[in-house]
Amino acid sequence: MHFGGERWHTETVPDTLSPIFEETMAFDFEITSPYQLDASSLLIEVWDSDRLSDELVGCFELDVGEVWRRPDHEMWRQWVALVDTTGTYEGVQGYFRLSVSVLPEGFELKTTHDAVDDDELVDVLMAPAIEMVGAELRLNCYRAEDLPDLDDLA
């Protein structure tokens, strides 16, 4: 994680393609103007750590102002799409789930959430580098047979 000139990293999770980190990182910073939040970003990088070398899997850059404008100034258990910024690979390289809060001094972190906690990849934030391609689904309905008369079942 990179933010405001600071760099933090999680512990390495060996021998898995779906690591679970469950780590919390806190970055303290001072806001001198409302525009400073929109100019600030959090860079998330995911690396494949090997004995001989480490390789960047992908990254996602998150606009801190976008987090600030959300309810409770947080993005809770949000999936983001990781992209390769080295130019070696195209498209999404994997997904990363995170929670981010931007809290003014004296505010407490929200500890309860109403949303069901599942691992489905829904509502994924995509980097601007990912080109979205339109698609069309066409369905032709021809015929149905032996349908029950639901009006008489009451």
Short mmCIF file of C-alpha atoms in Angstrom, two decimals, residues 59-111:
data_model
loop_
_atom_site.label_atom_id
_atom_site.label_comp_id
_atom_site.label_asym_id
_atom_site.label_seq_id
_atom_site.Cartn_x
_atom_site.Cartn_y
_atom_site.Cartn_z
CA CYS A 59 -2.43 -2.94 -8.71
CA PHE A 60 -5.37 -0.62 -8.19
CA GLU A 61 -5.31 3.11 -7.48
CA LEU A 62 -8.14 4.32 -5.26
CA ASP A 63 -9.26 7.96 -5.12
CA VAL A 64 -9.43 8.93 -1.42
CA GLY A 65 -12.01 11.63 -2.19
CA GLU A 66 -14.34 8.96 -3.57
CA VAL A 67 -14.14 7.09 -0.27
CA TRP A 68 -14.80 10.33 1.66
CA ARG A 69 -18.00 11.00 -0.31
CA ARG A 70 -19.48 7.56 0.49
CA PRO A 71 -21.82 6.98 3.45
CA ASP A 72 -19.85 6.85 6.73
CA HIS A 73 -16.74 7.84 4.71
CA GLU A 74 -15.96 4.22 4.03
CA MET A 75 -15.78 1.56 1.38
CA TRP A 76 -16.58 -1.73 3.14
CA ARG A 77 -15.38 -5.12 1.81
CA GLN A 78 -15.21 -3.78 -1.75
CA TRP A 79 -13.76 -5.88 -4.57
CA VAL A 80 -11.33 -4.09 -6.89
CA ALA A 81 -9.85 -5.38 -10.14
CA LEU A 82 -6.06 -5.57 -10.26
CA VAL A 83 -4.31 -4.55 -13.48
CA ASP A 84 -0.73 -4.94 -14.61
CA THR A 85 0.89 -1.50 -14.89
CA THR A 86 4.16 -2.84 -16.32
CA GLY A 87 2.58 -3.49 -19.72
CA THR A 88 3.44 -7.20 -19.64
CA TYR A 89 -0.15 -8.45 -19.30
CA GLU A 90 -3.47 -7.04 -20.49
CA GLY A 91 -6.79 -7.01 -18.69
CA VAL A 92 -7.71 -7.98 -15.15
CA GLN A 93 -4.99 -9.96 -13.34
CA GLY A 94 -7.03 -10.81 -10.27
CA TYR A 95 -9.25 -9.30 -7.61
CA PHE A 96 -8.55 -7.82 -4.19
CA ARG A 97 -11.08 -7.20 -1.45
CA LEU A 98 -10.55 -4.37 1.00
CA SER A 99 -12.21 -1.99 3.40
CA VAL A 100 -11.10 1.65 3.48
CA SER A 101 -12.22 4.42 5.82
CA VAL A 102 -11.32 8.11 5.78
CA LEU A 103 -12.10 9.41 9.25
CA PRO A 104 -11.73 12.94 10.55
CA GLU A 105 -9.93 13.29 13.86
CA GLY A 106 -12.16 12.27 16.76
CA PHE A 107 -14.49 10.06 14.68
CA GLU A 108 -14.85 6.36 15.43
CA LEU A 109 -14.65 3.59 12.87
CA LYS A 110 -18.02 1.97 12.16
CA THR A 111 -17.93 -1.56 13.55
#
